[in-house]
PDB file of C-alpha atoms in Angstrom:
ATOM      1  CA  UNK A   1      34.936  -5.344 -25.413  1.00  0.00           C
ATOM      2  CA  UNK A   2      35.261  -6.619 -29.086  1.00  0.00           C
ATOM      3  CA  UNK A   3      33.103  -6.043 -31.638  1.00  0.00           C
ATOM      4  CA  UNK A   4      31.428  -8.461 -33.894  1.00  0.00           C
ATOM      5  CA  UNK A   5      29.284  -6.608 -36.156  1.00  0.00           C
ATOM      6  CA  UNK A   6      30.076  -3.142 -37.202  1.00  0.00           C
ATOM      7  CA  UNK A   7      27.303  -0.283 -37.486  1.00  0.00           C
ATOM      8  CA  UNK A   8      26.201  -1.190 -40.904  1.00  0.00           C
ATOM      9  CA  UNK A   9      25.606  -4.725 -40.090  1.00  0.00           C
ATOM     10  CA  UNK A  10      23.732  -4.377 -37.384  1.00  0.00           C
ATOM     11  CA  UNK A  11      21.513  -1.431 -38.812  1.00  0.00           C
ATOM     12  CA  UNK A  12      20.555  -4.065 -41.970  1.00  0.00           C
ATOM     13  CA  UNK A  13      19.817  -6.482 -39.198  1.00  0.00           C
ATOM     14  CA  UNK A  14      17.860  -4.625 -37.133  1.00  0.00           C
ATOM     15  CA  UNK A  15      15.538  -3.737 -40.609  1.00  0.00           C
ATOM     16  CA  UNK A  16      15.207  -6.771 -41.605  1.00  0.00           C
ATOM     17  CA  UNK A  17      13.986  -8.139 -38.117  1.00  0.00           C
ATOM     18  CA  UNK A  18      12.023  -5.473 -37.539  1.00  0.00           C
ATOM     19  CA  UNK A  19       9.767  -4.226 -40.343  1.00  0.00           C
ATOM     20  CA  UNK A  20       8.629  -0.699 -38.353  1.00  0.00           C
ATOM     21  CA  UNK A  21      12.838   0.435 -37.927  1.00  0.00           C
ATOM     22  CA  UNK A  22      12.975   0.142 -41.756  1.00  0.00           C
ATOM     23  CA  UNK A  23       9.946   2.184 -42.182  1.00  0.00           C
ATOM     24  CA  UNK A  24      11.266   4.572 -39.959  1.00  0.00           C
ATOM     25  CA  UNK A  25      14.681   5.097 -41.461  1.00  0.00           C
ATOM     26  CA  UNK A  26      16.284   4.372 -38.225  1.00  0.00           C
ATOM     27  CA  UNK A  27      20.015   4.322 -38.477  1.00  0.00           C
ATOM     28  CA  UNK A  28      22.697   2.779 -36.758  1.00  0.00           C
ATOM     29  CA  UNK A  29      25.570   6.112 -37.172  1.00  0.00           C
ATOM     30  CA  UNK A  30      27.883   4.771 -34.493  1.00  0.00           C
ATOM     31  CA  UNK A  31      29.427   1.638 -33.002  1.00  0.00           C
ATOM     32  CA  UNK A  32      31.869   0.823 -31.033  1.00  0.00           C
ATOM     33  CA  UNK A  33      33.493  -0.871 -27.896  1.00  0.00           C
ATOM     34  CA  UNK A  34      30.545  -0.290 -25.416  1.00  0.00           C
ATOM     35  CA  UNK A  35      28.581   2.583 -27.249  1.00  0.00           C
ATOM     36  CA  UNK A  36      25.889   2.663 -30.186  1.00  0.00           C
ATOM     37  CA  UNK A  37      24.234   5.917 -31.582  1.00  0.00           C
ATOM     38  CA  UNK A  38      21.312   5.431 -33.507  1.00  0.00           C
ATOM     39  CA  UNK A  39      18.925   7.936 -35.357  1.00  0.00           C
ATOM     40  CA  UNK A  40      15.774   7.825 -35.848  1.00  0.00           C
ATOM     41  CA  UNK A  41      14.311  11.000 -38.829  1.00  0.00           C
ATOM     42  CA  UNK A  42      12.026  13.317 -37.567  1.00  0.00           C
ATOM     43  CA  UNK A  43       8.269  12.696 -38.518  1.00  0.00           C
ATOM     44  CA  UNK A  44       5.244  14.534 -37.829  1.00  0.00           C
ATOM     45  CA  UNK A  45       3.254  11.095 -36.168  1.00  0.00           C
ATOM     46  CA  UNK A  46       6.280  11.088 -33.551  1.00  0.00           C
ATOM     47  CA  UNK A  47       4.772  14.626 -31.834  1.00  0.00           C
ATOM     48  CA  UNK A  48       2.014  14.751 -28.901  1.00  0.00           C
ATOM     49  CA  UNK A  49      -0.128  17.320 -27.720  1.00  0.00           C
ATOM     50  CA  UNK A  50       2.144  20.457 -26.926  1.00  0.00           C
ATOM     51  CA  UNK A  51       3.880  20.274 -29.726  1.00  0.00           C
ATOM     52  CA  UNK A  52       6.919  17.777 -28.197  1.00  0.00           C
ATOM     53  CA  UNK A  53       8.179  14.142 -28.727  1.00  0.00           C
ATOM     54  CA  UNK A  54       5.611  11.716 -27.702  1.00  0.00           C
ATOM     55  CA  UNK A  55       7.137   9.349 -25.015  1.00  0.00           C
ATOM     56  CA  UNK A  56       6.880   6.168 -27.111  1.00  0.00           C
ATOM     57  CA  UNK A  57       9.293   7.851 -29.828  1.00  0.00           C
ATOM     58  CA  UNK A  58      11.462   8.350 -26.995  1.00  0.00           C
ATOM     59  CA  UNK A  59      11.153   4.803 -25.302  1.00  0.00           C
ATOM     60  CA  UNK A  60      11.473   3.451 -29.474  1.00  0.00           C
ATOM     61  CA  UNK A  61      15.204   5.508 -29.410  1.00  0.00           C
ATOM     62  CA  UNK A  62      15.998   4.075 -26.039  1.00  0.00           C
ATOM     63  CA  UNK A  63      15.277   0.520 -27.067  1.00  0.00           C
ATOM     64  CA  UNK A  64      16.387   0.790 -30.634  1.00  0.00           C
ATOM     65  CA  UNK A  65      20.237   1.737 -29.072  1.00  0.00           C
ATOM     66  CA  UNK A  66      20.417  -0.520 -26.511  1.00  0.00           C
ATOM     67  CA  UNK A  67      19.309  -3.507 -29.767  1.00  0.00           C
ATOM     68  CA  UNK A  68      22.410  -1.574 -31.784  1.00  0.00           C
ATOM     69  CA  UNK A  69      24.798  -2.334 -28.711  1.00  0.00           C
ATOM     70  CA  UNK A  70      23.668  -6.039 -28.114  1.00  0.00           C
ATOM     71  CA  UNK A  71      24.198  -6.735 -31.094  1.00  0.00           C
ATOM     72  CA  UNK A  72      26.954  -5.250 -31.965  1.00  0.00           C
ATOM     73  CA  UNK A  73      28.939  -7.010 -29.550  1.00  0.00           C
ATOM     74  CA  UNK A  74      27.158 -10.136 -29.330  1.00  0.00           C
ATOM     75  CA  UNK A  75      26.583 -10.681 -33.239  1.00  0.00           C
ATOM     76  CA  UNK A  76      23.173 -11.658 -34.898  1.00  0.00           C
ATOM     77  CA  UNK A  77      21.537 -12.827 -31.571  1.00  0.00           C
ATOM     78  CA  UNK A  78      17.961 -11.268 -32.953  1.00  0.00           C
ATOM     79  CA  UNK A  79      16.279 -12.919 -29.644  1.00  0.00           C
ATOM     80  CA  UNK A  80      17.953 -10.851 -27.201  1.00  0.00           C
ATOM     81  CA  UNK A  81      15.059  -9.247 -25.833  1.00  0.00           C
ATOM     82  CA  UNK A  82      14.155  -6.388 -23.567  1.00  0.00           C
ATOM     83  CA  UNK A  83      13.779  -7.781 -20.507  1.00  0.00           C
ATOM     84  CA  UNK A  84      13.231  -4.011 -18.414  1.00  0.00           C
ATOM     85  CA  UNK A  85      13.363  -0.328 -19.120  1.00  0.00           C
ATOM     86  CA  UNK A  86      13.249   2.430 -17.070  1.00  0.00           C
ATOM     87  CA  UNK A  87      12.536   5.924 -18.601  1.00  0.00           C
ATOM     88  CA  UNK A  88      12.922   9.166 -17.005  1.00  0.00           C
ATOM     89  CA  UNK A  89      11.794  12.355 -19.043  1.00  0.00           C
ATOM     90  CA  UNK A  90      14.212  15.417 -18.086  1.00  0.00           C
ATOM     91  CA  UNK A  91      13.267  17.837 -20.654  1.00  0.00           C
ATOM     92  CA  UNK A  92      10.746  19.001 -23.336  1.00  0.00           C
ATOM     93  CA  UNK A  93      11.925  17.195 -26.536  1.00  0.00           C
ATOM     94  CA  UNK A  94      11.201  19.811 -29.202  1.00  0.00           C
ATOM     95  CA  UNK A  95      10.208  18.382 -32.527  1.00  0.00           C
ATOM     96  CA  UNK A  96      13.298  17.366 -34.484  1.00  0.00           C
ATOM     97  CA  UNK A  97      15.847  13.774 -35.327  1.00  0.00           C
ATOM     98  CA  UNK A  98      15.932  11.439 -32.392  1.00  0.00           C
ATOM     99  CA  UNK A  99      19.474  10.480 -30.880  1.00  0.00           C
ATOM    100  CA  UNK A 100      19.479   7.530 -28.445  1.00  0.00           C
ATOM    101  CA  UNK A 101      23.062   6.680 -27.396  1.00  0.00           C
ATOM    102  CA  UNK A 102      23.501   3.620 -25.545  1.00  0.00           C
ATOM    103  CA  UNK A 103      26.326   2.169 -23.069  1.00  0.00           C
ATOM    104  CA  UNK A 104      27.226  -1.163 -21.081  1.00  0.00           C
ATOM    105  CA  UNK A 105      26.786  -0.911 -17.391  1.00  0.00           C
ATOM    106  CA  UNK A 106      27.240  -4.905 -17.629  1.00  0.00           C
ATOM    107  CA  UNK A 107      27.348  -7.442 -20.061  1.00  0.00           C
ATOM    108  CA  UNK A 108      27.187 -10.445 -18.721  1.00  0.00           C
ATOM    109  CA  UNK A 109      26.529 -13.975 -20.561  1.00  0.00           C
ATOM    110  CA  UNK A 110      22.724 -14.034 -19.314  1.00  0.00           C
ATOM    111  CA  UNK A 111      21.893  -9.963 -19.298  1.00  0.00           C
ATOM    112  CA  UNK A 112      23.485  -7.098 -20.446  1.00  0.00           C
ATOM    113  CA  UNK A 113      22.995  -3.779 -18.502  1.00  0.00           C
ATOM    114  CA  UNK A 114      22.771  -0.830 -20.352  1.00  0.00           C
ATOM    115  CA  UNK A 115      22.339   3.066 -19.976  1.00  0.00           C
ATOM    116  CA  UNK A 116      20.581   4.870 -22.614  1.00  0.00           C
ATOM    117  CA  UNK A 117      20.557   9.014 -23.119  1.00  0.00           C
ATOM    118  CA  UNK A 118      18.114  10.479 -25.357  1.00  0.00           C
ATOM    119  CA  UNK A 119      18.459  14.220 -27.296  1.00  0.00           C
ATOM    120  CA  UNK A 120      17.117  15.460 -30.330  1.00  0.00           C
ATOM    121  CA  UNK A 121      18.207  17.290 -33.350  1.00  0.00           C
ATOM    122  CA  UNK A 122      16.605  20.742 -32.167  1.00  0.00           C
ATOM    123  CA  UNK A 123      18.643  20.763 -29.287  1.00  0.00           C
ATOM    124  CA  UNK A 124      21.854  18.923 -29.706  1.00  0.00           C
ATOM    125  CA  UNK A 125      24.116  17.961 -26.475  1.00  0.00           C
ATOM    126  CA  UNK A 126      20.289  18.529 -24.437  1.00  0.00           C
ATOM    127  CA  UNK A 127      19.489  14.749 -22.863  1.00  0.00           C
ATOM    128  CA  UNK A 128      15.838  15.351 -23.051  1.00  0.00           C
ATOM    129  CA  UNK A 129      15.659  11.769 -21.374  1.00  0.00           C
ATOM    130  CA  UNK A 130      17.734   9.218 -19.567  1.00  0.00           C
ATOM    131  CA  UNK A 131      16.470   5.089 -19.719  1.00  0.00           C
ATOM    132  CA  UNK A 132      18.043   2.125 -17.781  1.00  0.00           C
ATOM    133  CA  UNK A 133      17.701  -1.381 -18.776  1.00  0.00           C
ATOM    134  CA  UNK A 134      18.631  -4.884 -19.141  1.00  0.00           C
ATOM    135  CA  UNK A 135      18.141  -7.373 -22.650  1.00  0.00           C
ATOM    136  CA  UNK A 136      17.982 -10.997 -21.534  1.00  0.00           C
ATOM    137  CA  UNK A 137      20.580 -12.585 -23.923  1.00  0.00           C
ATOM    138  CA  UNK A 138      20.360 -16.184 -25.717  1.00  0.00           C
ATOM    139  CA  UNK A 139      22.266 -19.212 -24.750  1.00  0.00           C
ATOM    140  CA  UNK A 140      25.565 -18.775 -26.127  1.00  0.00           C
ATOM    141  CA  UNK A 141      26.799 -22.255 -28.087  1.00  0.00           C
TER     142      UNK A 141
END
């Protein structure tokens, strides 16, 4: 699979499309054929009762590397859209950086099917949870 954007690009893209990601500091820190790693800093409004990682901060890392790998091999196609996730929570996600890493089960020219595994900066190499699903992709000229 060939790139078209490297990690930079699609990091500015990604802020500039989505006004909450540059708020965030999310980062785009890896990219290549069939992987993204994105990071998003820790903040205190990501933690829930119990002192963990709420799930939407979790779901938001998911997403947010899944968007890196689209686009990163498809190029500035901002309306490729989520079209299902699946989120499974395997561990307490102690306060600390979000890692989502994302991966191509397919890419098709309709859908791309993707993995995503979720750890934190507390406990690095710990997938605190694991997220399946599929961005519907724009017609292709």
């Amino acid at each position: 699979m060939d790139l078209k954007l490297d990690a930079a690009a699609v990091e500015t893209l990604i802020r500039d499309g989505l006004v909450a990601a540059g708020r965030g500091g999310m980062r785009v820190e890896e990219l290549r054929s069939g992987y993204a790693r994105i990071r998003l800093p820790f903040d205190g409004a990501m933690i829930r009762p119990g002192n963990v990682l709420s799930g939407p901060t979790l779901f938001t890392a998911a997403d947010s590397a899944m968007y890196a790998l689209v686009l990163g091999h498809l190029g500035a196609q901002l309306m490729a859209v989520t079209s299902d996730m699946n989120l499974r929570f395997l561990a307490k996600a102690a306060p600390g950086d979000v890692i989502g890493e994302a991966s191509f089960l397919k890419l098709g020219r309709r859908l791309a099917v993707m993995e995503a595994k979720i750890s934190t900066g507390a406990a690095p190499g710990v997938t605190v949870a694991h997220a399946s699903g599929s961005y519907a992709l724009p017609l292709q000229a």
